[in-house]
Amino acid sequence: MSFLTQAFLDYETAARQKLRDVYDWHQLVWQAFPGRDSQPRDFLTRLDRRERDRQFRLLIISAQSPVRPADWPNAPDAWQTRAITPAFLAHRQYRFQLRANPTKRNNASRKRLPLRTPPEQTDWLKRKAQQSGFTVADETLRIIPEGREWFRIEKRNQAGIHHAVEFEGILTVTDPAAFQIAFDKGIGSAKGFGFGLLALAPYS
């Protein structure tokens, strides 16, 4: 069984807590899983800005139920967790959102390079979908470039950048076992930085 957490944090509180980039949010989410610092990450996150009410919305899919971080607001709807039942993943079709970091590996340098054009990004999504047990209806697919996301890891004196792309559309499940793995483990690279979480709403 896995768990879905939806949490909200207003812009002012996020600024006071110095949540400046995706790595800061990554560190914050680790606080929701105390005593696991040396263990592999087994959760996915997605962070959305909600300009209309000046809040961040944080989604977490995790193998165990997280605890609300100590500095998180105590309002009833600020941090809500529920179990994801097998029935939720038993539908044939879903509306989906996927924030991803589409890349290809340069064989000479072994570095990952961003895929910048819609055809490249579409091909990337189709390859990942095939591996993940679903197909995407071409006529429903929307690709929304979200630009660069910078991050800095202070303790390593290391900086980096991701190229965020939002995919939206309707998917059809073709391999339920592979689809379950993709839902639990995420899709693409940079999963520790808020990419790869497959947000779903049953369609049929």
PDB file of C-alpha atoms in Angstrom:
ATOM      1  CA  MET A   1       0.000   0.000   0.000  1.00  0.00           C
ATOM      2  CA  SER A   2       1.136   3.539  -0.713  1.00  0.00           C
ATOM      3  CA  PHE A   3      -0.020   6.919   0.585  1.00  0.00           C
ATOM      4  CA  LEU A   4      -0.931  10.243  -0.970  1.00  0.00           C
ATOM      5  CA  THR A   5      -0.356  13.437   0.980  1.00  0.00           C
ATOM      6  CA  GLN A   6      -1.640  16.847  -0.072  1.00  0.00           C
ATOM      7  CA  ALA A   7      -0.239  19.807   1.842  1.00  0.00           C
ATOM      8  CA  PHE A   8      -0.477  23.576   1.515  1.00  0.00           C
ATOM      9  CA  LEU A   9       1.962  26.273   2.614  1.00  0.00           C
ATOM     10  CA  ASP A  10       1.485  29.994   2.058  1.00  0.00           C
ATOM     11  CA  TYR A  11       4.185  32.009   0.326  1.00  0.00           C
ATOM     12  CA  GLU A  12       5.040  34.059   3.400  1.00  0.00           C
ATOM     13  CA  THR A  13       5.661  30.999   5.598  1.00  0.00           C
ATOM     14  CA  ALA A  14       7.718  29.366   2.854  1.00  0.00           C
ATOM     15  CA  ALA A  15       9.867  32.508   2.646  1.00  0.00           C
ATOM     16  CA  ARG A  16      10.384  32.569   6.433  1.00  0.00           C
ATOM     17  CA  GLN A  17      11.459  28.931   6.312  1.00  0.00           C
ATOM     18  CA  LYS A  18      13.917  29.780   3.501  1.00  0.00           C
ATOM     19  CA  LEU A  19      12.392  27.369   0.991  1.00  0.00           C
ATOM     20  CA  ARG A  20      14.170  28.907  -1.964  1.00  0.00           C
ATOM     21  CA  ASP A  21      14.488  26.065  -4.472  1.00  0.00           C
ATOM     22  CA  VAL A  22      13.578  22.441  -5.143  1.00  0.00           C
ATOM     23  CA  TYR A  23      16.440  21.123  -3.011  1.00  0.00           C
ATOM     24  CA  ASP A  24      15.190  23.052   0.030  1.00  0.00           C
ATOM     25  CA  TRP A  25      11.754  21.482  -0.469  1.00  0.00           C
ATOM     26  CA  HIS A  26      13.378  18.077  -0.882  1.00  0.00           C
ATOM     27  CA  GLN A  27      15.083  18.520   2.500  1.00  0.00           C
ATOM     28  CA  LEU A  28      11.818  19.613   4.087  1.00  0.00           C
ATOM     29  CA  VAL A  29       9.991  16.506   2.879  1.00  0.00           C
ATOM     30  CA  TRP A  30      12.677  14.290   4.430  1.00  0.00           C
ATOM     31  CA  GLN A  31      11.581  15.704   7.804  1.00  0.00           C
ATOM     32  CA  ALA A  32       8.257  13.920   7.266  1.00  0.00           C
ATOM     33  CA  PHE A  33      10.085  10.578   7.398  1.00  0.00           C
ATOM     34  CA  PRO A  34      12.154  10.776  10.609  1.00  0.00           C
ATOM     35  CA  GLY A  35      14.863   8.227  11.353  1.00  0.00           C
ATOM     36  CA  ARG A  36      15.428   7.343   7.698  1.00  0.00           C
ATOM     37  CA  ASP A  37      18.318   9.640   6.751  1.00  0.00           C
ATOM     38  CA  SER A  38      20.604   6.788   5.671  1.00  0.00           C
ATOM     39  CA  GLN A  39      17.924   4.869   3.772  1.00  0.00           C
ATOM     40  CA  PRO A  40      17.053   5.197   0.084  1.00  0.00           C
ATOM     41  CA  ARG A  41      14.341   7.679  -0.841  1.00  0.00           C
ATOM     42  CA  ASP A  42      11.003   5.908  -1.327  1.00  0.00           C
ATOM     43  CA  PHE A  43       8.755   8.895  -1.985  1.00  0.00           C
ATOM     44  CA  LEU A  44       7.909  11.201  -4.881  1.00  0.00           C
ATOM     45  CA  THR A  45       6.909  14.852  -4.724  1.00  0.00           C
ATOM     46  CA  ARG A  46       5.269  17.487  -6.860  1.00  0.00           C
ATOM     47  CA  LEU A  47       5.169  21.193  -5.991  1.00  0.00           C
ATOM     48  CA  ASP A  48       2.665  23.615  -7.553  1.00  0.00           C
ATOM     49  CA  ARG A  49       2.396  27.371  -7.169  1.00  0.00           C
ATOM     50  CA  ARG A  50      -1.183  28.595  -6.668  1.00  0.00           C
ATOM     51  CA  GLU A  51      -1.022  32.284  -7.456  1.00  0.00           C
ATOM     52  CA  ARG A  52      -4.759  32.832  -6.844  1.00  0.00           C
ATOM     53  CA  ASP A  53      -4.406  32.154  -3.121  1.00  0.00           C
ATOM     54  CA  ARG A  54      -0.607  32.625  -2.796  1.00  0.00           C
ATOM     55  CA  GLN A  55       0.063  29.092  -1.647  1.00  0.00           C
ATOM     56  CA  PHE A  56       2.269  26.187  -2.584  1.00  0.00           C
ATOM     57  CA  ARG A  57       0.577  22.830  -2.988  1.00  0.00           C
ATOM     58  CA  LEU A  58       2.813  19.867  -2.202  1.00  0.00           C
ATOM     59  CA  LEU A  59       1.901  16.325  -3.253  1.00  0.00           C
ATOM     60  CA  ILE A  60       3.760  13.331  -1.820  1.00  0.00           C
ATOM     61  CA  ILE A  61       3.379   9.702  -2.853  1.00  0.00           C
ATOM     62  CA  SER A  62       5.147   7.486  -0.353  1.00  0.00           C
ATOM     63  CA  ALA A  63       5.527   3.885   0.723  1.00  0.00           C
ATOM     64  CA  GLN A  64       4.770   4.821   4.338  1.00  0.00           C
ATOM     65  CA  SER A  65       2.549   7.451   5.884  1.00  0.00           C
ATOM     66  CA  PRO A  66       4.527  10.677   6.522  1.00  0.00           C
ATOM     67  CA  VAL A  67       4.284  12.844   9.620  1.00  0.00           C
ATOM     68  CA  ARG A  68       3.587  16.557   9.485  1.00  0.00           C
ATOM     69  CA  PRO A  69       6.883  18.498   9.879  1.00  0.00           C
ATOM     70  CA  ALA A  70       7.124  20.428  13.124  1.00  0.00           C
ATOM     71  CA  ASP A  71       7.070  23.856  11.442  1.00  0.00           C
ATOM     72  CA  TRP A  72       4.112  23.092   9.190  1.00  0.00           C
ATOM     73  CA  PRO A  73       0.827  24.990   9.841  1.00  0.00           C
ATOM     74  CA  ASN A  74      -1.738  23.155  12.001  1.00  0.00           C
ATOM     75  CA  ALA A  75      -4.831  24.011   9.953  1.00  0.00           C
ATOM     76  CA  PRO A  76      -6.901  20.851   9.264  1.00  0.00           C
ATOM     77  CA  ASP A  77      -6.496  21.060   5.482  1.00  0.00           C
ATOM     78  CA  ALA A  78      -2.818  22.093   5.561  1.00  0.00           C
ATOM     79  CA  TRP A  79      -1.583  18.488   5.708  1.00  0.00           C
ATOM     80  CA  GLN A  80      -3.807  15.551   4.736  1.00  0.00           C
ATOM     81  CA  THR A  81      -2.747  11.947   4.076  1.00  0.00           C
ATOM     82  CA  ARG A  82      -4.838   9.065   2.814  1.00  0.00           C
ATOM     83  CA  ALA A  83      -4.077   5.508   1.738  1.00  0.00           C
ATOM     84  CA  ILE A  84      -4.165   4.750  -1.981  1.00  0.00           C
ATOM     85  CA  THR A  85      -6.380   1.705  -2.386  1.00  0.00           C
ATOM     86  CA  PRO A  86      -5.827  -0.981  -5.052  1.00  0.00           C
ATOM     87  CA  ALA A  87      -9.153   0.046  -6.589  1.00  0.00           C
ATOM     88  CA  PHE A  88      -7.777   3.496  -7.418  1.00  0.00           C
ATOM     89  CA  LEU A  89      -5.176   1.972  -9.736  1.00  0.00           C
ATOM     90  CA  ALA A  90      -7.602  -0.507 -11.293  1.00  0.00           C
ATOM     91  CA  HIS A  91      -9.161   1.898 -13.805  1.00  0.00           C
ATOM     92  CA  ARG A  92      -8.514   1.597 -17.518  1.00  0.00           C
ATOM     93  CA  GLN A  93      -8.099   5.304 -18.278  1.00  0.00           C
ATOM     94  CA  TYR A  94      -6.977   8.378 -16.348  1.00  0.00           C
ATOM     95  CA  ARG A  95      -6.493  12.059 -16.839  1.00  0.00           C
ATOM     96  CA  PHE A  96      -2.880  12.670 -15.897  1.00  0.00           C
ATOM     97  CA  GLN A  97      -0.362  15.372 -15.139  1.00  0.00           C
ATOM     98  CA  LEU A  98       3.353  14.715 -15.141  1.00  0.00           C
ATOM     99  CA  ARG A  99       6.037  17.286 -14.388  1.00  0.00           C
ATOM    100  CA  ALA A 100       9.165  15.839 -15.922  1.00  0.00           C
ATOM    101  CA  ASN A 101      12.783  16.597 -16.735  1.00  0.00           C
ATOM    102  CA  PRO A 102      13.080  15.041 -20.220  1.00  0.00           C
ATOM    103  CA  THR A 103      16.705  14.328 -21.104  1.00  0.00           C
ATOM    104  CA  LYS A 104      18.942  12.205 -23.312  1.00  0.00           C
ATOM    105  CA  ARG A 105      22.402  10.939 -22.475  1.00  0.00           C
ATOM    106  CA  ASN A 106      25.346  12.193 -24.517  1.00  0.00           C
ATOM    107  CA  ASN A 107      27.362   9.068 -25.268  1.00  0.00           C
ATOM    108  CA  ALA A 108      30.672  10.950 -25.453  1.00  0.00           C
ATOM    109  CA  SER A 109      30.390  12.991 -22.248  1.00  0.00           C
ATOM    110  CA  ARG A 110      27.925  10.679 -20.439  1.00  0.00           C
ATOM    111  CA  LYS A 111      26.066  13.824 -19.380  1.00  0.00           C
ATOM    112  CA  ARG A 112      22.293  14.205 -19.559  1.00  0.00           C
ATOM    113  CA  LEU A 113      21.158  16.861 -22.016  1.00  0.00           C
ATOM    114  CA  PRO A 114      17.685  18.441 -21.965  1.00  0.00           C
ATOM    115  CA  LEU A 115      15.183  17.714 -24.728  1.00  0.00           C
ATOM    116  CA  ARG A 116      13.892  21.124 -25.756  1.00  0.00           C
ATOM    117  CA  THR A 117      11.556  20.679 -28.740  1.00  0.00           C
ATOM    118  CA  PRO A 118       7.946  19.392 -28.573  1.00  0.00           C
ATOM    119  CA  PRO A 119       8.651  16.475 -30.974  1.00  0.00           C
ATOM    120  CA  GLU A 120      11.604  15.344 -28.840  1.00  0.00           C
ATOM    121  CA  GLN A 121       9.548  15.695 -25.673  1.00  0.00           C
ATOM    122  CA  THR A 122       6.612  13.793 -27.193  1.00  0.00           C
ATOM    123  CA  ASP A 123       8.885  10.944 -28.280  1.00  0.00           C
ATOM    124  CA  TRP A 124      10.406  10.863 -24.798  1.00  0.00           C
ATOM    125  CA  LEU A 125       6.981  10.602 -23.184  1.00  0.00           C
ATOM    126  CA  LYS A 126       5.885   7.826 -25.540  1.00  0.00           C
ATOM    127  CA  ARG A 127       9.018   5.802 -24.760  1.00  0.00           C
ATOM    128  CA  LYS A 128       8.497   6.238 -21.030  1.00  0.00           C
ATOM    129  CA  ALA A 129       4.804   5.399 -21.365  1.00  0.00           C
ATOM    130  CA  GLN A 130       5.572   2.146 -23.167  1.00  0.00           C
ATOM    131  CA  GLN A 131       8.029   1.187 -20.412  1.00  0.00           C
ATOM    132  CA  SER A 132       5.469   2.184 -17.783  1.00  0.00           C
ATOM    133  CA  GLY A 133       2.501   0.201 -19.011  1.00  0.00           C
ATOM    134  CA  PHE A 134       0.343   2.862 -20.659  1.00  0.00           C
ATOM    135  CA  THR A 135      -0.299   4.796 -23.854  1.00  0.00           C
ATOM    136  CA  VAL A 136      -1.252   8.462 -24.273  1.00  0.00           C
ATOM    137  CA  ALA A 137      -3.968   9.641 -26.655  1.00  0.00           C
ATOM    138  CA  ASP A 138      -2.208  12.052 -29.046  1.00  0.00           C
ATOM    139  CA  GLU A 139      -5.251  14.294 -29.431  1.00  0.00           C
ATOM    140  CA  THR A 140      -5.395  14.909 -25.676  1.00  0.00           C
ATOM    141  CA  LEU A 141      -1.709  15.559 -25.044  1.00  0.00           C
ATOM    142  CA  ARG A 142      -0.614  19.027 -23.949  1.00  0.00           C
ATOM    143  CA  ILE A 143       3.030  19.951 -23.423  1.00  0.00           C
ATOM    144  CA  ILE A 144       3.660  23.021 -21.278  1.00  0.00           C
ATOM    145  CA  PRO A 145       7.262  24.245 -20.942  1.00  0.00           C
ATOM    146  CA  GLU A 146       7.909  25.541 -17.425  1.00  0.00           C
ATOM    147  CA  GLY A 147      11.473  26.755 -17.900  1.00  0.00           C
ATOM    148  CA  ARG A 148      14.602  26.271 -15.885  1.00  0.00           C
ATOM    149  CA  GLU A 149      14.661  25.352 -12.217  1.00  0.00           C
ATOM    150  CA  TRP A 150      17.891  26.134 -10.412  1.00  0.00           C
ATOM    151  CA  PHE A 151      18.970  24.470  -7.191  1.00  0.00           C
ATOM    152  CA  ARG A 152      21.938  24.592  -4.855  1.00  0.00           C
ATOM    153  CA  ILE A 153      23.186  21.995  -2.364  1.00  0.00           C
ATOM    154  CA  GLU A 154      25.046  24.088   0.181  1.00  0.00           C
ATOM    155  CA  LYS A 155      26.777  21.269   2.059  1.00  0.00           C
ATOM    156  CA  ARG A 156      28.320  20.025  -1.197  1.00  0.00           C
ATOM    157  CA  ASN A 157      28.866  23.502  -2.689  1.00  0.00           C
ATOM    158  CA  GLN A 158      27.094  22.130  -5.747  1.00  0.00           C
ATOM    159  CA  ALA A 159      24.623  23.856  -8.075  1.00  0.00           C
ATOM    160  CA  GLY A 160      22.513  22.505 -10.898  1.00  0.00           C
ATOM    161  CA  ILE A 161      19.612  23.117 -13.226  1.00  0.00           C
ATOM    162  CA  HIS A 162      16.613  21.176 -14.483  1.00  0.00           C
ATOM    163  CA  HIS A 163      14.405  21.944 -17.480  1.00  0.00           C
ATOM    164  CA  ALA A 164      10.819  21.453 -16.322  1.00  0.00           C
ATOM    165  CA  VAL A 165       8.091  20.302 -18.709  1.00  0.00           C
ATOM    166  CA  GLU A 166       4.454  19.620 -17.807  1.00  0.00           C
ATOM    167  CA  PHE A 167       2.619  16.869 -19.697  1.00  0.00           C
ATOM    168  CA  GLU A 168      -1.177  16.620 -19.509  1.00  0.00           C
ATOM    169  CA  GLY A 169      -3.649  14.325 -21.232  1.00  0.00           C
ATOM    170  CA  ILE A 170      -5.539  11.055 -21.074  1.00  0.00           C
ATOM    171  CA  LEU A 171      -3.718   7.753 -20.709  1.00  0.00           C
ATOM    172  CA  THR A 172      -4.855   4.164 -21.168  1.00  0.00           C
ATOM    173  CA  VAL A 173      -3.338   1.417 -19.036  1.00  0.00           C
ATOM    174  CA  THR A 174      -1.928  -1.491 -21.064  1.00  0.00           C
ATOM    175  CA  ASP A 175       0.127  -3.304 -18.410  1.00  0.00           C
ATOM    176  CA  PRO A 176      -1.269  -2.915 -14.862  1.00  0.00           C
ATOM    177  CA  ALA A 177       1.861  -4.312 -13.155  1.00  0.00           C
ATOM    178  CA  ALA A 178       4.220  -1.942 -14.978  1.00  0.00           C
ATOM    179  CA  PHE A 179       1.784   0.924 -14.402  1.00  0.00           C
ATOM    180  CA  GLN A 180       1.792   0.250 -10.651  1.00  0.00           C
ATOM    181  CA  ILE A 181       5.595   0.389 -10.601  1.00  0.00           C
ATOM    182  CA  ALA A 182       5.629   3.669 -12.532  1.00  0.00           C
ATOM    183  CA  PHE A 183       3.083   5.173 -10.145  1.00  0.00           C
ATOM    184  CA  ASP A 184       5.121   4.127  -7.093  1.00  0.00           C
ATOM    185  CA  LYS A 185       8.622   4.815  -8.460  1.00  0.00           C
ATOM    186  CA  GLY A 186       8.039   7.754 -10.803  1.00  0.00           C
ATOM    187  CA  ILE A 187       8.953   8.491 -14.406  1.00  0.00           C
ATOM    188  CA  GLY A 188      12.163  10.006 -15.745  1.00  0.00           C
ATOM    189  CA  SER A 189      15.124  11.581 -13.987  1.00  0.00           C
ATOM    190  CA  ALA A 190      15.468  14.031 -11.066  1.00  0.00           C
ATOM    191  CA  LYS A 191      12.776  12.302  -9.018  1.00  0.00           C
ATOM    192  CA  GLY A 192      14.313  13.632  -5.809  1.00  0.00           C
ATOM    193  CA  PHE A 193      13.724  17.195  -7.035  1.00  0.00           C
ATOM    194  CA  GLY A 194       9.978  17.164  -7.603  1.00  0.00           C
ATOM    195  CA  PHE A 195       9.841  15.424 -10.985  1.00  0.00           C
ATOM    196  CA  GLY A 196       8.293  12.150 -12.081  1.00  0.00           C
ATOM    197  CA  LEU A 197       5.148  11.952  -9.929  1.00  0.00           C
ATOM    198  CA  LEU A 198       2.198  10.748 -12.011  1.00  0.00           C
ATOM    199  CA  ALA A 199      -0.847  12.707 -10.806  1.00  0.00           C
ATOM    200  CA  LEU A 200      -4.006  10.801 -11.783  1.00  0.00           C
ATOM    201  CA  ALA A 201      -7.776  11.221 -11.891  1.00  0.00           C
ATOM    202  CA  PRO A 202      -9.871   8.244 -13.096  1.00  0.00           C
ATOM    203  CA  TYR A 203     -11.405   8.907 -16.512  1.00  0.00           C
ATOM    204  CA  SER A 204     -13.295   5.667 -17.122  1.00  0.00           C
TER     205      SER A 204
END
